[in-house]
Amino acid sequence: MTAKIALSDVHKSFGTKDVLCGVNLEVEKGQSVVVIGGSGSGKSVMLKSILGLLTPDSGSIKIDGRETVRLARGGRADIDHQIGMLFQNGALFDSLPVWKNVAFCAIQNDGMGEADARDLAVDALKQVELGAELLDLSPASLSGGMHKRVGLARAIASKPEIIFFDEPTTGLDPIMTDVINHLIRDCVQELGATTMTITHDMTSVRAIADKTALLYKGEIIWQGTTDALEASDDPFLNQFINGLPHGPIEVEGQQLDAAPNAEAD
Amino acid sequence: MATIGAFFLAFSAQAGRLSVFVGQTLASILRPPIYFHIIGQQIIRIGYFSLPVVALTSFFTGGALAIQIYYGGNQFNSEAIVSSIVALGITRELGPVLGGLMVAGRVSAAIAAEIGTMRVTEQIDALTTLSTDPHKYLVAPRVIAATLCMPVLALVADIIGIFGGFVVGTQSFGFNAAIYVQRTINFLTIDDVTSGLIKAAVFGFIIAIMGCYNGYYSKGGAQGVGRATTNAVVSASILILAANYLMTSLLFSS
Ligand SMILES: Nc1ncnc2c1ncn2[C@@H]1O[C@H](COP(=O)(O)OP(=O)(O)O)[C@@H](O)[C@H]1O
Ligand SMILES: [Mg+2]
C-alpha cells in the first residue's frame, strides 16, 4: 500500500540558512501524525512544502503516490481540493464575515449560493461547537480560541481527506487547548481523514498522535508510536518531552549555561 | 564598485520579479473566471472615493494655472491665451498626472497595506490552499478597477480643472464667461482629451500593480507592511512621471 503522504530526502534552504536537510517521513491513510520540534526548527516550512506554497530545493513529496514537487498550481488542483489546512494564526480573511470564511471554498470553486453556503457554515461551526450567532461577525471581533475554531471549521468544511494543523493550540489557555485537541480528534474520526499536526505542545501529542516525529536541525531524528514515545530513552526526545533546559538539543540563540528561557514563537 | 554591482544585481532581481508579476497578472485577467462583484467593490473603493481628492486637486491647479498664465504672459490678448493654455495644460498633462499622483497616494498605499497584511498573516497562503488563485482573486480585480477608473477620474479632473481656470478668469480678471467657454471649446480637440485619458489608464494600471506587487512580496510583520506601503507610493509616483514623459514624447512627437 502506498503511503498517503511520503516525503523523502526533502531539502530547503533560504539563502545560506539550511532549514530542511533531508526530511524523510511517511503518513499512512487515516493516520494522525504529530511533528514536534522547537521554534524555528522548520516545521512550518515542511508543511508549506507539502502544500506547495514553498518549493523544496531537492527531494520528493508524494501525495497518494503522485509526485507534487514542482507541480504547477493548475496541475495539483485535484490534490488541493482534498486538503484542508489550519494556519498557525488562523489566517481568516478579515474582509469577509465568518460564514463566507467557512464556506469560502464552496462559494469560490463550486459557485454555491448564499443560503446553501450559510447552511454549510452552520454545519461546520457546529462540528467545532460554535453556534450560528457567529455567522455574520467579522473575524476581527473573535477571541483567540474562537478564531482558531473558525479556522478549524473552514479547514474541515469541504470534508478533505488530508488535514494539516500548524500549531493549533499555541497561545491558548489550557482549557481551550484541551477543547481544540478533542475537536481535532473528533473531526478526524468523523471524517476518517489523514492528518499531520505540528506542535511543540506535549498535551496535543498525547491527545491526538498515532505517530510522533521529532524534527531537529532539519531532519526527522526520531519517529514512533505514542507508546514508544513514552518508553523511549532517546536523549533528544527526553529533553524535548520533559522540557529540560539542558541536554543534547541546542536551543537557537541560547548561550551555553545561560538561564533557560521558554522560547516563545 | 562592489556596492554598485550589488545595487545593480538587486535592481535587476526586482525588475525581473516585477515583470513576472505583471505577466502573471495579465494572464489571470485573460483567464476565466472573472470576479465581477469584486471588481465592482474595487471600482467603488478606488474610483468613487477618489473623486473628492481628484476634484479638489484639479480645481485649484486650474485656478493657479490661469493666474500664472495671466501674469506671466503678455497681458495683451490674455483672454484668448488663458482659456486655451489652461484647457491644453489640464487635459494633456495636469489632469491625468496630478490625478494619478493623488490616486497613487491614496490607492497604492491602501492596496499595499491590505495585501501586505494578508501576506504576513498567511491569508494569501490560505487563499492558495483553498484552491483560489491570489492573482485572480486579489490582484486582477484591483488592476482592472484602477485601469477603468483612472480615465473617468481624469475626465472629471479635466472638467473641474478647466472650471477652476474659468472661475479665476471670470472672477479675478473679468473675462467674459460666454466667450471663455466658447474659446475653450473651439480650441480643444478630441485628441487633447483622449491622449490624457489614455495616459490616465496607464497610470491606473501602474497604481494598482505597484500597490499589489509591494504588498504581495512584503515580509517581516507590521514593519514590513509599513515599508511595502511607502515603497508602493514612491514607486508608483516615480513610474507615473516616467511613463508620462515617455507617452508625451510618443504621442506628441509628430
Ligand atoms: N519565506 C522565508 N524566507 C526566509 N526564511 C524563512 C522563510 N520561512 C521560514 N524561514 C526561516 O526558516 C526557519 C524555520 O521557520 P519555521 O518553519 O517557520 O519554524 P517553526 O518550526 O517554528 O514553524 C526560521 O529560521 C525562519 O526564519
Ligand atoms: Mg511555525
XYZ file of C-alpha atoms and ligand atoms in Angstrom:
547
model
C 0.000 0.000 0.000
C 1.350 3.443 -0.864
C 1.516 5.999 1.905
C -0.947 8.893 1.783
C 1.898 11.381 2.182
C 5.538 10.476 1.631
C 8.489 12.845 1.992
C 11.884 11.616 1.017
C 15.148 13.475 1.353
C 13.493 16.924 1.239
C 15.930 19.829 1.337
C 15.094 23.513 1.619
C 17.299 26.479 2.412
C 16.766 30.228 2.442
C 19.926 31.944 1.301
C 22.695 30.412 3.377
C 20.327 29.091 6.045
C 19.597 25.379 5.637
C 16.182 24.747 7.126
C 15.303 21.254 5.898
C 18.270 18.922 5.417
C 16.868 15.660 4.160
C 13.470 15.081 5.759
C 12.048 11.555 5.438
C 8.537 10.914 6.684
C 5.596 8.732 5.708
C 1.985 9.127 6.752
C -0.420 6.231 6.212
C -4.032 6.746 5.197
C -6.201 7.581 8.206
C -3.202 8.083 10.445
C -2.713 11.069 12.745
C 0.916 12.117 12.727
C 2.275 14.799 15.018
C 5.529 16.548 14.232
C 7.243 18.131 17.212
C 10.282 20.357 17.299
C 11.481 23.648 18.732
C 10.577 27.077 17.435
C 12.314 27.825 14.163
C 13.205 24.197 13.519
C 11.446 24.291 10.148
C 8.106 22.682 10.983
C 6.066 25.285 9.137
C 8.467 25.212 6.208
C 7.948 21.449 5.962
C 4.158 21.874 5.946
C 4.281 24.637 3.369
C 6.445 22.449 1.167
C 3.826 19.696 1.280
C 1.121 22.250 0.487
C 3.127 23.505 -2.487
C 3.408 27.004 -1.004
C 7.185 26.598 -0.941
C 9.198 24.597 -3.452
C 11.870 22.317 -1.929
C 15.363 22.612 -3.381
C 15.518 18.865 -3.808
C 13.805 15.676 -2.730
C 10.393 14.221 -3.342
C 6.967 14.772 -1.797
C 4.297 12.320 -2.893
C 0.611 12.540 -2.104
C -1.344 9.362 -2.924
C 1.776 8.204 -4.743
C 1.835 11.279 -7.005
C 4.912 13.482 -7.102
C 3.973 17.060 -6.170
C 7.303 18.863 -6.124
C 7.432 21.431 -8.927
C 3.892 20.562 -9.947
C 2.229 23.744 -11.219
C -0.758 25.010 -9.237
C -3.150 24.047 -12.027
C -1.707 20.530 -12.159
C -2.392 19.907 -8.481
C -5.922 21.330 -8.354
C -7.401 17.911 -7.541
C -4.827 17.406 -4.781
C -5.536 20.854 -3.302
C -9.227 20.027 -3.300
C -8.754 17.135 -0.895
C -6.540 19.077 1.521
C -7.619 21.278 4.433
C -5.251 23.471 6.390
C -5.448 25.263 9.726
C -2.815 28.011 9.746
C -0.756 28.936 12.774
C -2.697 32.146 13.398
C -5.949 31.075 11.808
C -5.428 33.220 8.683
C -9.120 34.042 8.432
C -9.929 36.573 5.702
C -10.674 39.694 7.692
C -12.558 41.349 4.849
C -15.197 38.597 4.951
C -17.721 37.633 7.653
C -17.386 34.281 9.400
C -19.845 32.413 7.160
C -18.055 33.486 3.959
C -14.759 32.399 5.520
C -16.029 28.975 6.485
C -17.770 28.317 3.174
C -15.076 30.078 1.122
C -14.030 27.064 -0.916
C -17.597 26.105 -1.804
C -18.553 29.684 -2.733
C -15.436 30.284 -4.837
C -14.996 26.961 -6.531
C -18.449 25.401 -6.671
C -20.391 28.657 -7.044
C -22.535 27.814 -4.029
C -25.364 30.286 -3.354
C -25.754 32.282 -0.161
C -28.444 30.145 1.505
C -26.565 26.860 0.948
C -23.261 28.437 1.953
C -24.729 29.657 5.232
C -26.140 26.170 5.912
C -22.734 24.669 5.192
C -21.122 27.188 7.545
C -23.636 26.388 10.294
C -22.854 22.660 9.972
C -19.105 23.203 10.037
C -19.363 25.578 13.006
C -21.482 23.022 14.848
C -18.697 20.477 14.423
C -16.333 22.812 16.247
C -19.029 23.519 18.847
C -19.757 27.064 17.761
C -23.232 28.485 17.259
C -24.891 30.141 14.292
C -24.849 33.528 16.042
C -21.247 33.921 14.845
C -22.123 33.755 11.159
C -22.228 37.481 10.453
C -19.415 38.564 12.762
C -16.140 39.809 11.384
C -13.065 37.679 12.246
C -11.509 40.710 13.956
C -14.166 40.569 16.668
C -13.449 36.935 17.629
C -11.359 35.865 20.627
C -8.220 33.798 20.073
C -9.897 30.478 20.804
C -12.893 31.251 18.591
C -10.587 32.422 15.821
C -8.792 29.069 15.882
C -12.064 27.164 15.928
C -13.474 29.112 12.982
C -10.206 28.367 11.177
C -10.711 24.719 12.035
C -14.282 24.878 10.734
C -13.003 26.336 7.453
C -10.377 23.602 7.187
C -12.935 20.801 7.569
C -15.879 22.442 5.740
C -15.028 20.849 2.397
C -14.624 17.399 4.028
C -10.988 16.980 2.989
C -9.132 13.663 3.029
C -5.973 15.255 4.419
C -5.888 17.975 7.067
C -2.854 19.896 8.292
C -2.766 21.729 11.600
C 0.002 24.227 12.235
C 0.344 24.741 15.989
C -3.389 24.512 16.685
C -3.048 25.147 20.418
C -0.227 27.692 20.615
C -1.242 30.798 22.514
C -4.382 29.274 24.027
C -5.174 28.660 27.679
C -5.046 25.048 28.965
C -8.807 24.571 28.833
C -9.102 25.848 25.274
C -6.074 23.718 24.379
C -7.939 20.670 25.611
C -11.059 21.683 23.687
C -9.106 22.110 20.447
C -7.278 18.790 20.906
C -10.574 16.983 21.329
C -12.127 18.783 18.385
C -9.233 17.705 16.204
C -9.531 14.128 17.418
C -13.314 14.096 16.824
C -13.220 15.794 13.441
C -10.597 13.402 12.262
C -12.513 10.348 13.409
C -15.741 11.629 11.900
C -14.151 12.398 8.523
C -11.737 9.479 8.556
C -9.117 11.977 7.460
C -5.350 11.654 7.380
C -3.776 14.407 9.455
C -0.453 15.976 10.152
C -0.245 18.248 13.174
C 2.660 20.471 14.042
C 3.123 21.437 17.644
C 5.519 21.914 20.474
C 2.805 21.148 22.966
C 3.095 17.673 24.560
C -0.561 17.581 25.637
C -1.518 17.730 21.952
C 0.839 14.887 21.204
C -0.736 12.671 23.869
C -4.258 13.623 22.817
C -4.082 13.208 19.051
C -0.994 11.340 17.863
C -0.950 7.862 16.341
C 2.641 8.504 15.418
C 5.059 11.214 16.520
C 8.102 12.538 14.689
C 10.768 14.825 16.130
C 12.230 17.397 13.765
C 15.634 18.683 14.796
C 18.241 20.506 12.724
C 16.306 19.900 9.525
C 15.919 16.147 9.926
C 13.436 13.761 11.495
C 15.699 12.295 14.187
C 13.104 10.086 15.878
C 9.696 8.685 14.992
C 7.392 6.169 16.594
C 4.039 5.499 18.267
C 2.900 7.322 21.375
C 3.683 4.253 23.493
C 7.161 4.077 22.040
C 7.499 7.787 22.731
C 6.775 7.359 26.442
C 9.080 4.349 26.642
C 11.909 5.797 24.621
C 15.218 6.679 26.224
C 16.349 8.766 23.248
C 18.145 11.716 24.884
C 16.860 14.285 22.376
C 13.297 13.097 22.791
C 13.576 13.022 26.555
C 14.819 16.527 26.693
C 12.009 17.723 24.452
C 9.079 15.942 26.058
C 10.207 16.781 29.547
C 11.080 20.372 28.632
C 14.569 20.203 30.115
C 16.810 23.228 29.571
C 19.960 21.116 29.358
C 20.678 18.187 27.114
C 21.787 17.423 23.595
C 19.384 19.886 21.926
C 20.975 23.228 21.157
C 18.395 25.928 21.585
C 18.746 28.574 18.904
C 20.222 31.801 20.242
C 20.827 30.439 23.739
C 24.240 30.778 25.324
C 25.742 27.693 26.889
C 24.849 27.539 30.572
C 22.662 30.612 30.293
C 19.412 30.715 32.185
C 16.840 28.642 30.317
C 14.101 30.662 28.706
C 10.880 29.229 27.408
C 11.070 30.166 23.761
C 8.004 31.919 22.546
C 7.133 31.574 18.886
C 32.402 49.346 -7.155
C 31.165 46.358 -5.220
C 28.177 48.310 -3.903
C 27.303 49.461 -7.405
C 27.413 45.846 -8.534
C 25.281 44.728 -5.613
C 22.821 47.536 -6.259
C 22.613 46.616 -9.932
C 22.042 42.944 -9.093
C 19.308 43.780 -6.592
C 17.731 46.154 -9.085
C 17.649 43.555 -11.873
C 16.270 40.948 -9.485
C 13.449 43.352 -8.551
C 12.773 44.244 -12.181
C 12.697 40.571 -13.126
C 10.320 39.702 -10.302
C 8.092 42.661 -11.176
C 7.949 41.583 -14.838
C 6.936 38.065 -13.841
C 4.313 39.547 -11.520
C 2.875 41.721 -14.304
C 2.872 38.717 -16.639
C 1.012 36.570 -14.109
C -1.483 39.364 -13.561
C -2.177 39.821 -17.271
C -2.572 36.061 -17.677
C -5.003 35.920 -14.778
C -7.032 38.818 -16.215
C -7.438 36.977 -19.507
C -8.304 33.598 -17.994
C -11.839 32.997 -16.664
C -13.472 33.195 -14.168
C -13.754 36.962 -13.733
C -14.929 38.062 -10.294
C -17.291 40.859 -11.329
C -18.585 41.572 -7.836
C -15.045 42.113 -6.519
C -14.249 44.386 -9.472
C -17.424 46.328 -8.608
C -16.373 46.719 -4.964
C -12.942 47.896 -6.049
C -14.403 50.424 -8.502
C -16.282 51.968 -5.593
C -13.189 51.975 -3.374
C -10.676 53.122 -5.974
C -12.782 55.311 -8.237
C -15.713 56.696 -6.343
C -13.898 57.517 -3.122
C -11.077 59.233 -5.043
C -13.448 61.718 -6.663
C -13.210 64.444 -3.982
C -9.405 64.324 -3.840
C -9.046 64.481 -7.612
C -11.688 67.183 -7.988
C -10.143 69.478 -5.372
C -6.627 68.999 -6.711
C -7.594 69.829 -10.228
C -9.835 72.787 -9.315
C -7.002 74.553 -7.518
C -4.478 73.611 -10.175
C -6.673 75.030 -12.939
C -7.065 78.258 -10.960
C -3.347 78.609 -10.237
C -2.508 77.871 -13.854
C -4.825 80.671 -15.013
C -3.151 83.166 -12.666
C 0.342 82.194 -13.834
C -0.542 82.458 -17.477
C -2.286 85.805 -16.978
C 0.577 87.481 -15.124
C 3.417 85.559 -16.713
C 2.344 86.086 -20.287
C 1.708 89.200 -22.262
C -1.457 90.681 -20.810
C -2.406 91.827 -24.278
C -4.782 89.221 -25.690
C -4.624 87.380 -22.369
C -8.255 86.333 -22.593
C -7.556 84.009 -25.523
C -4.305 82.714 -24.140
C -5.522 81.901 -20.627
C -8.502 79.869 -21.784
C -6.550 77.888 -24.356
C -3.471 77.160 -22.294
C -5.474 76.164 -19.228
C -7.524 73.776 -21.380
C -4.468 72.325 -23.045
C -2.353 72.047 -19.887
C -5.112 70.442 -17.880
C -6.331 67.907 -20.437
C -2.965 66.850 -21.793
C -0.810 66.872 -18.661
C -2.007 68.162 -15.341
C -5.386 66.437 -15.129
C -4.059 62.905 -15.656
C -0.671 63.395 -13.945
C -1.829 65.183 -10.804
C -4.906 62.960 -10.630
C -2.629 59.944 -10.987
C -0.271 61.137 -8.255
C -3.113 61.849 -5.851
C -4.717 58.469 -6.503
C -1.296 56.833 -6.151
C -1.019 58.296 -2.662
C -4.471 57.088 -1.692
C -4.892 53.835 -3.525
C -1.408 52.313 -3.913
C -0.890 52.750 -0.205
C -4.242 51.223 0.706
C -3.768 48.264 -1.630
C -0.209 47.600 -0.426
C -1.289 47.762 3.212
C -4.227 45.428 2.662
C -2.410 42.814 0.577
C 0.734 43.128 2.706
C -1.263 42.383 5.837
C -2.819 39.415 4.088
C 0.665 38.193 3.211
C 2.172 38.435 6.693
C -0.900 36.906 8.352
C -0.778 33.957 5.893
C -4.136 34.873 4.340
C -2.573 34.678 0.872
C -1.283 31.171 1.642
C -4.766 30.333 2.886
C -6.284 31.502 -0.409
C -3.976 29.174 -2.297
C -4.799 26.182 -0.122
C -8.493 26.935 -0.655
C -7.867 26.480 -4.393
C -8.182 30.190 -5.174
C -5.509 31.924 -7.221
C -4.455 35.088 -5.331
C -3.594 36.784 -8.600
C -7.099 36.217 -9.815
C -8.872 36.957 -6.570
C -6.802 39.867 -5.248
C -4.631 41.391 -7.949
C -6.669 41.187 -11.144
C -9.836 42.912 -9.795
C -7.805 45.797 -8.394
C -5.832 46.253 -11.587
C -8.960 46.114 -13.755
C -10.819 48.542 -11.495
C -7.963 51.061 -11.328
C -7.358 50.927 -15.083
C -11.049 51.563 -15.751
C -11.458 54.232 -13.081
C -8.472 56.442 -13.783
C -9.670 57.708 -17.218
C -13.027 58.599 -15.682
C -11.285 60.383 -12.819
C -9.047 62.177 -15.339
C -12.108 63.310 -17.297
C -13.597 64.684 -14.101
C -10.241 66.361 -13.393
C -10.265 67.891 -16.892
C -13.713 69.387 -16.482
C -13.139 70.678 -12.964
C -9.632 71.949 -13.762
C -10.931 73.933 -16.728
C -13.721 75.172 -14.489
C -11.094 76.308 -11.952
C -9.398 78.370 -14.661
C -12.778 79.701 -15.735
C -13.660 80.818 -12.202
C -10.360 82.675 -11.794
C -10.588 84.168 -15.287
C -14.116 85.444 -14.933
C -13.976 86.431 -11.265
C -10.457 87.916 -10.931
C -9.643 89.074 -14.421
C -13.132 89.998 -15.556
C -13.170 87.795 -18.663
C -16.489 87.332 -20.387
C -17.883 83.951 -19.345
C -19.553 83.046 -22.622
C -16.509 83.949 -24.681
C -14.212 82.000 -22.318
C -16.299 78.864 -22.697
C -16.582 79.333 -26.447
C -12.819 79.738 -26.823
C -12.117 76.662 -24.728
C -14.478 74.546 -26.799
C -13.127 75.863 -30.102
C -9.540 75.405 -29.094
C -9.616 71.914 -27.576
C -9.509 68.923 -29.893
C -10.713 65.429 -29.117
C -7.097 64.251 -29.329
C -6.067 66.513 -26.451
C -8.631 64.850 -24.235
C -8.155 61.264 -25.396
C -4.363 61.453 -25.087
C -4.856 62.436 -21.449
C -7.352 59.635 -20.874
C -5.010 57.038 -22.394
C -2.278 58.247 -20.077
C -4.671 58.016 -17.148
C -5.497 54.385 -17.952
C -1.782 53.548 -17.937
C -1.379 55.387 -14.620
C -4.292 53.405 -13.171
C -2.556 50.178 -14.156
C 0.706 51.371 -12.574
C -1.041 52.435 -9.350
C -2.734 49.076 -8.798
C 0.216 46.957 -9.899
C 2.684 48.754 -7.620
C 0.286 48.503 -4.679
C -0.331 44.799 -5.260
C 3.297 43.946 -6.029
C 4.732 45.618 -2.944
C 2.037 44.148 -0.728
C 2.373 40.682 -2.226
C 6.094 40.472 -1.529
C 6.078 42.190 1.848
C 7.591 40.299 4.735
C 8.547 40.797 8.349
C 5.371 41.689 10.204
C 3.880 45.145 10.707
C 7.141 46.896 9.900
C 7.355 45.068 6.590
C 3.832 46.133 5.711
C 4.733 49.748 6.505
C 7.754 49.509 4.238
C 5.653 47.984 1.473
C 3.155 50.842 1.744
C 5.840 53.503 1.425
C 7.542 51.698 -1.433
C 4.237 51.332 -3.259
C 3.512 55.070 -3.192
C 7.048 56.128 -4.073
C 7.497 53.632 -6.891
C 4.022 54.280 -8.323
C 4.641 58.041 -8.314
C 8.025 57.775 -9.998
C 6.719 55.327 -12.586
C 3.762 57.606 -13.324
C 6.064 60.553 -14.011
C 8.442 58.449 -16.103
C 5.595 56.863 -18.065
C 4.094 60.306 -18.590
C 7.324 61.602 -20.068
C 7.568 58.576 -22.352
C 3.977 58.808 -23.502
C 4.148 62.555 -24.045
C 7.179 62.125 -26.260
C 5.470 59.300 -28.180
C 2.032 60.891 -28.507
C 3.193 64.384 -29.372
C 6.449 63.837 -31.234
C 4.969 64.206 -34.721
N 9.972 32.624 3.485
C 11.068 32.549 4.246
N 12.176 33.238 3.906
C 13.304 33.151 4.652
N 13.414 32.417 5.757
C 12.352 31.708 6.163
C 11.117 31.741 5.430
N 10.228 30.932 6.056
C 10.886 30.430 7.133
N 12.150 30.888 7.207
C 13.156 30.528 8.228
O 13.136 29.146 8.381
C 13.264 28.780 9.743
C 12.165 27.829 10.135
O 10.942 28.518 10.158
P 9.570 27.817 10.523
O 9.368 26.615 9.686
O 8.518 28.868 10.428
O 9.788 27.400 12.046
P 8.781 26.637 13.005
O 9.385 25.293 13.221
O 8.767 27.429 14.263
O 7.448 26.583 12.330
C 13.263 30.066 10.539
O 14.562 30.344 10.944
C 12.780 31.107 9.584
O 13.435 32.320 9.802
Mg 5.693 27.563 12.627
